[in-house]
PDB file of C-alpha atoms in Angstrom:
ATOM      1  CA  UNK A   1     250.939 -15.062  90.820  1.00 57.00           C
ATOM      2  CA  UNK A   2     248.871 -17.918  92.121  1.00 66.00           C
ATOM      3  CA  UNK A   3     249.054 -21.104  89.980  1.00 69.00           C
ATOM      4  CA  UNK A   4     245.382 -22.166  91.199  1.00 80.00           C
ATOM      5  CA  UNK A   5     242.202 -21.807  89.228  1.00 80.00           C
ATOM      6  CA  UNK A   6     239.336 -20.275  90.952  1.00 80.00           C
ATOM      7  CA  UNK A   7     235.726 -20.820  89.957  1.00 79.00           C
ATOM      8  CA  UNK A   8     234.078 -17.466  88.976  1.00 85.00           C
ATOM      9  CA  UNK A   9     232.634 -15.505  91.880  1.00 89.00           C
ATOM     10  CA  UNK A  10     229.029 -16.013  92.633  1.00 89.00           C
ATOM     11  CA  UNK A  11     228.125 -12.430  90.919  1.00 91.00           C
ATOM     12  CA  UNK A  12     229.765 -13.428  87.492  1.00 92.00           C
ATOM     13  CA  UNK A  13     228.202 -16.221  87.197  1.00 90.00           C
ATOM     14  CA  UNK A  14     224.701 -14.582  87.785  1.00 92.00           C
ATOM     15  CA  UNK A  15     225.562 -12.084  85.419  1.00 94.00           C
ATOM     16  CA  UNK A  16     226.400 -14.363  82.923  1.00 93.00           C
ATOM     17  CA  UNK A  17     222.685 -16.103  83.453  1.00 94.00           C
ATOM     18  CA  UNK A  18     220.804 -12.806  83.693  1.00 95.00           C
ATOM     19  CA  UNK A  19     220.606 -11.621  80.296  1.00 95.00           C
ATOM     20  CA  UNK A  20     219.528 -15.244  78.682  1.00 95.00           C
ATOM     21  CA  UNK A  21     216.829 -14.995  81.398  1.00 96.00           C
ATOM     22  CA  UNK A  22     216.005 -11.626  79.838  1.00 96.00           C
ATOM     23  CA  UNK A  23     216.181 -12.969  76.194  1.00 96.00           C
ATOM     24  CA  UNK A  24     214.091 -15.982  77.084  1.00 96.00           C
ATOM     25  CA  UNK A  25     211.155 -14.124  78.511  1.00 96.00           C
ATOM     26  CA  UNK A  26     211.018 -11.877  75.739  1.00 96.00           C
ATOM     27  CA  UNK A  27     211.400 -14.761  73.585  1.00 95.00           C
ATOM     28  CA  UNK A  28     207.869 -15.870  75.462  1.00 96.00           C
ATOM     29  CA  UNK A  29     206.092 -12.577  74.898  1.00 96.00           C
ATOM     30  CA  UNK A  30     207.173 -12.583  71.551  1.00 95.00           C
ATOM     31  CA  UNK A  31     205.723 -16.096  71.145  1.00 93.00           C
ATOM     32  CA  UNK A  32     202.575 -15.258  72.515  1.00 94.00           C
ATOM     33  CA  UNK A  33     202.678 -11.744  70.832  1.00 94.00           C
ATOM     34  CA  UNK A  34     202.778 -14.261  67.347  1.00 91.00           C
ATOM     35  CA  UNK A  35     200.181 -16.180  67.383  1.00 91.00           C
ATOM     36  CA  UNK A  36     198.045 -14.964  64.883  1.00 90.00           C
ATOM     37  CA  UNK A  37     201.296 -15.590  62.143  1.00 89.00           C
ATOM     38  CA  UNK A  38     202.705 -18.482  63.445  1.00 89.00           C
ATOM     39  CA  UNK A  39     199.726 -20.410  64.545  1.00 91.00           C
ATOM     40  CA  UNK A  40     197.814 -20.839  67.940  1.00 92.00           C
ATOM     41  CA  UNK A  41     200.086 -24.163  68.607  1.00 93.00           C
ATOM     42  CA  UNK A  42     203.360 -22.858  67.333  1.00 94.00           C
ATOM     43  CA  UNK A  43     202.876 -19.734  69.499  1.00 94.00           C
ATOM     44  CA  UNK A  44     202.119 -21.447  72.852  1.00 95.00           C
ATOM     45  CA  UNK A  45     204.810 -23.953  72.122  1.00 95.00           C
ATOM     46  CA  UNK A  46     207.123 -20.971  71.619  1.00 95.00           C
ATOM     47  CA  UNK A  47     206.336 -19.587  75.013  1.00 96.00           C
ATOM     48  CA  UNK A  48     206.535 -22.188  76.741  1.00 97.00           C
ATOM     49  CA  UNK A  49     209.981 -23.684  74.941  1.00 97.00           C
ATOM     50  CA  UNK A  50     211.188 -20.142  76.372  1.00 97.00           C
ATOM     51  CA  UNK A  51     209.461 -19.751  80.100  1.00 97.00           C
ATOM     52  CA  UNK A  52     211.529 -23.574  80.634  1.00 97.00           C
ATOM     53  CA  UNK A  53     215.048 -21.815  79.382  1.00 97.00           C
ATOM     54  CA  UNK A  54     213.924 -19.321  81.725  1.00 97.00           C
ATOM     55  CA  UNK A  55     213.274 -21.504  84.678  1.00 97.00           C
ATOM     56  CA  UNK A  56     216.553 -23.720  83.311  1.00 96.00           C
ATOM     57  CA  UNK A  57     218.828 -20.467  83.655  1.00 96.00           C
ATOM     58  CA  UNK A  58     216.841 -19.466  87.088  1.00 96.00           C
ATOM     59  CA  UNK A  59     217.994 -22.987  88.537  1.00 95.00           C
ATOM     60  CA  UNK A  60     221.116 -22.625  87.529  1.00 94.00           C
ATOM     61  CA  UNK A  61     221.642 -19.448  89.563  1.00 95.00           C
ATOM     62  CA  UNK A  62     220.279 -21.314  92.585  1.00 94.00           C
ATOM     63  CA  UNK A  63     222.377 -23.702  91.485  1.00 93.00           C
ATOM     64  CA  UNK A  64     225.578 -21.341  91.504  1.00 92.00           C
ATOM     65  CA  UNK A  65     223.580 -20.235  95.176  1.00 92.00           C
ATOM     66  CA  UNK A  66     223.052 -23.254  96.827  1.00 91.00           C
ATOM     67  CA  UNK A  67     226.639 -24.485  96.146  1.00 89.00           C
ATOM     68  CA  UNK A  68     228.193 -21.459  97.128  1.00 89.00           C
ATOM     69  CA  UNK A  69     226.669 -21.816 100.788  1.00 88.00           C
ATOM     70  CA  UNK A  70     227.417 -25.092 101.104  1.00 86.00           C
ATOM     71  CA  UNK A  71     231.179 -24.408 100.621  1.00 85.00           C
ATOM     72  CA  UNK A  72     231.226 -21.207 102.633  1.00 85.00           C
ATOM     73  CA  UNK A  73     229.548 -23.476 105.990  1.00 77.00           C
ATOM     74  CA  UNK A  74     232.905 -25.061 106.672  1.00 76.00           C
ATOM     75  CA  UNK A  75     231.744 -28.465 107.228  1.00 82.00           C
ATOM     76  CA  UNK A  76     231.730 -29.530 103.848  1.00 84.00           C
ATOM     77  CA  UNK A  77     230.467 -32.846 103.041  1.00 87.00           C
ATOM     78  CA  UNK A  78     231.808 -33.864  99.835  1.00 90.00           C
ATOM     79  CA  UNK A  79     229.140 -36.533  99.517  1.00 92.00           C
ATOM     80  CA  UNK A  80     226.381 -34.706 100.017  1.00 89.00           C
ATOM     81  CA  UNK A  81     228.171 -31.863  97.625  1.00 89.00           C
ATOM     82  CA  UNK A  82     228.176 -33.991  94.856  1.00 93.00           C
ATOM     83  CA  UNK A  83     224.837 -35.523  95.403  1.00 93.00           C
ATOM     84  CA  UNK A  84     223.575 -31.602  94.948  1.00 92.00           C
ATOM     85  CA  UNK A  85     225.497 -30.875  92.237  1.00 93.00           C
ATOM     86  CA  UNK A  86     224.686 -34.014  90.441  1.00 96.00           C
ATOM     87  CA  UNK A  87     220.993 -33.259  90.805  1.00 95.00           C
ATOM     88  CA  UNK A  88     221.324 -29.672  89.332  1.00 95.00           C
ATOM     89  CA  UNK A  89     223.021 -30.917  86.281  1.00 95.00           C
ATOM     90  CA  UNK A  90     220.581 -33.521  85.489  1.00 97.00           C
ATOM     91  CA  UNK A  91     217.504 -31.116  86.176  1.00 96.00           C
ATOM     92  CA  UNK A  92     219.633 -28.338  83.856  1.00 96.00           C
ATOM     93  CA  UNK A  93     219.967 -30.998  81.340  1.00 96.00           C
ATOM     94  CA  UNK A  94     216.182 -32.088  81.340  1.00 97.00           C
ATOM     95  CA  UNK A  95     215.173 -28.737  81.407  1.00 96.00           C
ATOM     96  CA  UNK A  96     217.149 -27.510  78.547  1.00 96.00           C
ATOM     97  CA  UNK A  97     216.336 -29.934  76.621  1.00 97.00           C
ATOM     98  CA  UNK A  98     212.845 -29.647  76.875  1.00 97.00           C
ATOM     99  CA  UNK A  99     212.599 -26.074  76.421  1.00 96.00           C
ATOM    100  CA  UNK A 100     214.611 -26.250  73.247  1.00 96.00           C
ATOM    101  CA  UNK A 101     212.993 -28.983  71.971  1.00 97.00           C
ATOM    102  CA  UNK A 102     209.598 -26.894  72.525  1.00 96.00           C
ATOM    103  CA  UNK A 103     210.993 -24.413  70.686  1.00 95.00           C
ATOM    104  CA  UNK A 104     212.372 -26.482  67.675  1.00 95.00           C
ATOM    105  CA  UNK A 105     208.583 -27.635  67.524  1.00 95.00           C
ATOM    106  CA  UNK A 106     207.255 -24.490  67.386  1.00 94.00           C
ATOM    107  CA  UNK A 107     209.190 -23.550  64.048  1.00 92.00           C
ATOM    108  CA  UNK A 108     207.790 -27.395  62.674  1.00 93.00           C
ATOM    109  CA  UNK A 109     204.542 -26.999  63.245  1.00 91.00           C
ATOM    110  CA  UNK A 110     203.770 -23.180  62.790  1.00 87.00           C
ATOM    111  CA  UNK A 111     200.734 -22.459  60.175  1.00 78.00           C
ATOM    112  CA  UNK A 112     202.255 -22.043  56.590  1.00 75.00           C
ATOM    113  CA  UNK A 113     202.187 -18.856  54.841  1.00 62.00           C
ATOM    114  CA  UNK A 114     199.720 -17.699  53.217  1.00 64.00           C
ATOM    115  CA  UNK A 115     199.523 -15.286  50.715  1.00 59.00           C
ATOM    116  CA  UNK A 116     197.454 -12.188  51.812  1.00 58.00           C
ATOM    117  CA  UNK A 117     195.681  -9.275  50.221  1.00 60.00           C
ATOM    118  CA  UNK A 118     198.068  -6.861  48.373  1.00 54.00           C
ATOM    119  CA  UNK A 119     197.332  -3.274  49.427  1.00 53.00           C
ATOM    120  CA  UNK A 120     198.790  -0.210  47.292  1.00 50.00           C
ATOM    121  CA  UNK A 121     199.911   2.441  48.860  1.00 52.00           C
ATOM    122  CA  UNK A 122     198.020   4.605  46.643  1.00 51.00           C
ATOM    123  CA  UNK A 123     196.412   4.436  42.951  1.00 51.00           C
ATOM    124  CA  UNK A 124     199.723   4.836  41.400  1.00 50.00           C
ATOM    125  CA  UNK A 125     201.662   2.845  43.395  1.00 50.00           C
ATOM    126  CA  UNK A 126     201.899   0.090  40.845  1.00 51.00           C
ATOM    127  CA  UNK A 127     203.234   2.090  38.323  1.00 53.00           C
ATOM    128  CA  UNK A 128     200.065   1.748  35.937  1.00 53.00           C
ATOM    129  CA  UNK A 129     198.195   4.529  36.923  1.00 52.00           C
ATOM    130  CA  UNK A 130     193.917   4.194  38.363  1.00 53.00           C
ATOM    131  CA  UNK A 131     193.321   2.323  35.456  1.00 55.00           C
ATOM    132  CA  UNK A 132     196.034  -0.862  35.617  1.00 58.00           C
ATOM    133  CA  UNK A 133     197.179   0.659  32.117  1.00 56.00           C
ATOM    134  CA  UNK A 134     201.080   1.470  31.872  1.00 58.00           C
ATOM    135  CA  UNK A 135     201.274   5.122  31.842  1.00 57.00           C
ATOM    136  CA  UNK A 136     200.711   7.626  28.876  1.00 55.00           C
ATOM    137  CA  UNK A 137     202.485  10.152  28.175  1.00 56.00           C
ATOM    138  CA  UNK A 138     200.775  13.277  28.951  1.00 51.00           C
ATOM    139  CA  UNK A 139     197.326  11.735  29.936  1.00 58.00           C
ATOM    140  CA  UNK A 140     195.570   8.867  31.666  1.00 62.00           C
ATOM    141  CA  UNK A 141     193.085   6.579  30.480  1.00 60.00           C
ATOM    142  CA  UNK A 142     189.527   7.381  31.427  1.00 65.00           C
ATOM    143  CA  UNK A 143     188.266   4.962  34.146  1.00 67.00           C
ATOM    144  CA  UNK A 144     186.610   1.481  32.030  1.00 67.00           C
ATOM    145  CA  UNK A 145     188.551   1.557  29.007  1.00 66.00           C
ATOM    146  CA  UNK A 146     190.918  -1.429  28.241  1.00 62.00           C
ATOM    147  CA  UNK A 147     194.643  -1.526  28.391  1.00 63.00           C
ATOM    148  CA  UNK A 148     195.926  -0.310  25.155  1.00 61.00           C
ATOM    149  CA  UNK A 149     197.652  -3.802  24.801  1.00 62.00           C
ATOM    150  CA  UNK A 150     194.507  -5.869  25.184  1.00 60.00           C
ATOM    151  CA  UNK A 151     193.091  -7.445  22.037  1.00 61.00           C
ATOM    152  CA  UNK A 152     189.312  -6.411  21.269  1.00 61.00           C
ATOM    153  CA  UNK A 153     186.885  -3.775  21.909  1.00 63.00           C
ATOM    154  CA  UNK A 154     186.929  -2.381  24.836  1.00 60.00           C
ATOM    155  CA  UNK A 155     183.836  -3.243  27.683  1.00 60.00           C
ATOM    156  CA  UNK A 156     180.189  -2.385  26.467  1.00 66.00           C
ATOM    157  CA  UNK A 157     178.989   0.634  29.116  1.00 64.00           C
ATOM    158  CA  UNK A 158     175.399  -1.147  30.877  1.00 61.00           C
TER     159      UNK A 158
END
């Protein structure tokens, strides 16, 4: 068995990037897809926080790419290596950080909730009956009359 540690090969590395690309596009429809809930700022910020982990997780398979050919040339210049790799991890840092911090923003300043219309599913649906009244054995109040636990007469008919 070899004592020396390997880097992953170039295809596990993509693979590993692939599916947060995935999740972070749908994370962009889905922004745009809410916002009528969330809010016309909250939803664009959404999108965008996710297109940038997109594009962050895109540059780091060119990343993975561009280092990968400039080991396999075999005239390797180690300064110009780390001059390349230093500039990916400061544009993956940037870029992560922006995108997440777009995305942190988006949950701040979404529109609050607000309570909407309640719709039964259908005039019993409640429980109560047509009438709002808790239900009677054996019958149903006719349509106007009062709740047999209200106080007073019931409604005059106009």
């Amino acid at each position: 068995m070899d004592p020396t540690v390997e880097p992953l090969s170039t295809g596990v590395q993509i693979a590993l990037r692939l599916p947060v690309i995935i999740i972070a596009l749908a994370g962009a429809l889905l922004g745009l897809l809410m916002i009528r809930r969330m809010g016309v700022l909250s939803g664009i910020l959404a999108a965008a926080g996710s297109l940038i982990i997109a594009a962050d997780q895109a540059a780091n398979v060119a990343w993975v790419l561009h280092l990968r050919s400039m080991t396999s040339g075999g005239d390797l210049d180690i300064d110009t290596f780390n001059t390349v790799n230093n500039a990916y991890l400061v544009a993956d840092a940037v870029l992560i950080t922006i995108g997440m911090a777009l995305v942190v923003a988006s949950f701040v300043l979404r529109r609050p909730a607000t309570a909407g219309p309640v719709v039964a599913a259908g005039p019993a649906a409640d429980g109560f009956g047509s009438t709002g009244a808790p239900p009677t054995p054996g019958f149903d109040l006719p349509p106007g009359s009062p709740p047999p636990w209200s106080a007073g007469p019931p409604p005059a008919a106009q």
